[in-house]
Short mmCIF file of C-alpha atoms in Angstrom, two decimals:
data_model
loop_
_atom_site.label_atom_id
_atom_site.label_comp_id
_atom_site.label_asym_id
_atom_site.label_seq_id
_atom_site.Cartn_x
_atom_site.Cartn_y
_atom_site.Cartn_z
CA MET A 743 -4.99 3.96 11.71
CA PRO A 744 -4.27 5.33 15.11
CA LEU A 745 -4.41 1.75 16.64
CA LEU A 746 -2.03 0.43 13.74
CA VAL A 747 1.14 2.63 14.79
CA GLN A 748 3.20 2.62 17.72
CA PRO A 749 5.21 5.34 19.74
CA GLY A 750 8.61 5.67 18.08
CA GLN A 751 7.52 4.68 14.60
CA LEU A 752 8.39 6.95 11.97
CA LEU A 753 5.90 7.96 9.22
CA PHE A 754 6.87 9.52 5.89
CA PRO A 755 4.18 12.01 4.29
CA ASN A 756 4.70 13.51 0.90
CA ASP A 757 6.05 10.55 -0.50
CA GLY A 758 8.73 10.62 2.07
CA LEU A 759 9.93 13.93 1.62
CA ALA A 760 8.84 14.90 5.39
CA GLN A 761 9.33 12.83 8.29
CA ILE A 762 7.07 12.36 11.30
CA GLU A 763 7.86 10.37 14.59
CA VAL A 764 4.80 9.04 16.51
CA GLU A 765 4.97 9.96 20.18
CA SER A 766 1.88 8.67 21.77
CA VAL A 767 -1.45 6.76 20.37
CA CYS A 768 -5.01 6.79 21.47
CA GLU A 769 -8.24 5.34 20.05
CA THR A 770 -8.97 8.72 17.95
CA ALA A 771 -5.57 10.35 17.44
CA ILE A 772 -1.90 10.27 16.89
CA CYS A 773 0.41 12.74 18.74
CA SER A 774 3.43 13.16 16.77
CA ARG A 775 6.51 15.16 16.19
CA VAL A 776 7.73 16.64 12.84
CA ARG A 777 11.29 15.52 12.35
CA VAL A 778 11.62 16.74 8.89
CA GLY A 779 9.16 19.36 7.71
CA GLY A 780 8.04 20.29 4.27
CA GLU A 781 4.85 21.15 2.28
CA LEU A 782 2.33 18.38 2.22
CA ARG A 783 0.53 18.17 -1.11
CA TRP A 784 -2.29 16.04 -2.53
CA PRO A 785 -2.25 13.53 -3.84
CA GLU A 786 1.29 12.44 -2.49
CA GLY A 787 1.23 9.22 -0.60
CA TRP A 788 2.69 8.44 3.01
CA ASN A 789 4.84 5.59 3.65
CA ALA A 790 4.92 3.83 6.95
CA PRO A 791 7.45 1.14 6.94
CA GLY A 792 6.87 -2.00 9.00
CA LEU A 793 3.13 -1.06 9.31
CA ASP A 794 0.89 -4.23 8.96
CA LEU A 795 -2.50 -3.12 7.79
CA GLY A 796 -3.89 -6.72 8.49
CA SER A 797 -5.01 -7.46 4.96
CA GLY A 798 -3.54 -8.45 1.83
CA ALA A 799 -2.78 -5.99 -1.10
CA PHE A 800 -5.13 -8.11 -3.54
CA THR A 801 -8.72 -7.15 -2.78
CA GLU A 802 -12.00 -8.27 -4.23
CA GLN A 803 -11.96 -5.16 -6.44
CA ASP A 804 -8.55 -6.14 -7.75
CA ARG A 805 -10.03 -9.56 -8.42
CA ALA A 806 -12.88 -7.98 -10.50
CA CYS A 807 -10.23 -5.87 -12.42
CA LEU A 808 -8.05 -9.25 -12.89
CA LYS A 809 -11.13 -10.84 -14.47
CA GLY A 810 -11.50 -7.98 -16.86
CA ALA A 811 -7.88 -7.78 -17.81
CA ALA A 812 -8.24 -11.47 -18.62
CA GLY A 813 -11.35 -10.90 -20.78
CA LEU A 814 -9.42 -8.07 -22.68
CA LYS A 815 -6.29 -10.38 -23.08
CA ARG A 816 -4.14 -7.92 -21.48
CA GLU A 817 -0.41 -8.98 -21.51
CA ILE A 818 0.59 -7.16 -18.47
CA ILE A 819 -0.89 -6.70 -15.06
CA SER A 820 0.20 -4.78 -11.98
CA GLN A 821 -0.43 -5.02 -8.24
CA PHE A 822 0.06 -1.99 -5.98
CA PHE A 823 0.73 -2.02 -2.20
CA VAL A 824 2.61 -5.21 -2.24
CA GLN A 825 4.41 -5.85 1.35
CA ARG A 826 4.94 -9.72 1.21
CA ALA A 827 5.30 -12.56 -1.25
CA ALA A 828 1.75 -13.68 -0.20
CA ASP A 829 0.20 -10.58 -2.12
CA ILE A 830 2.01 -11.89 -5.33
CA ASP A 831 0.81 -15.42 -4.62
CA ALA A 832 -2.89 -14.40 -4.50
CA VAL A 833 -2.67 -12.54 -7.74
CA GLY A 834 -1.01 -15.57 -9.34
CA GLN A 835 -3.52 -18.03 -7.85
CA ALA A 836 -6.52 -15.81 -8.91
CA ALA A 837 -4.96 -15.58 -12.50
CA ALA A 838 -4.52 -19.38 -12.59
CA ASP A 839 -8.23 -19.90 -11.51
CA LEU A 840 -8.99 -17.83 -14.66
CA ALA A 841 -6.70 -19.73 -16.84
CA TYR A 842 -5.15 -16.43 -17.53
CA ARG A 843 -1.36 -16.02 -18.07
CA SER A 844 0.27 -12.51 -18.22
CA MET A 845 3.41 -10.73 -17.04
CA GLY A 846 2.99 -9.08 -13.60
CA ILE A 847 4.50 -6.04 -12.12
CA ALA A 848 4.37 -5.31 -8.42
CA GLU A 849 4.89 -1.98 -6.58
CA ILE A 850 6.80 -2.86 -3.57
CA GLU A 851 5.85 -0.89 -0.39
#
């Protein structure tokens, strides 16, 4: 992750309850300043607005789960870590390839 963030970027650990500003980045570390502190708890998430991970939200594991949901005739499916419309389009295309129709829910990141 160090090479994905940039100086000045804000990171929000603990599901956004804390705030960290990236000051500098090298290959193995991120130097930052805590702007809003707080207790860091597991398994709370981190938010990094604008951070492009370079991959879509729909993974091969998700594809396998979708196939299982189709076999079980589940009426509702969900996709997490959605960042753009293409992430939802990938789920829709995979479902169409399986001739599977269901309602979808997206967790927008």
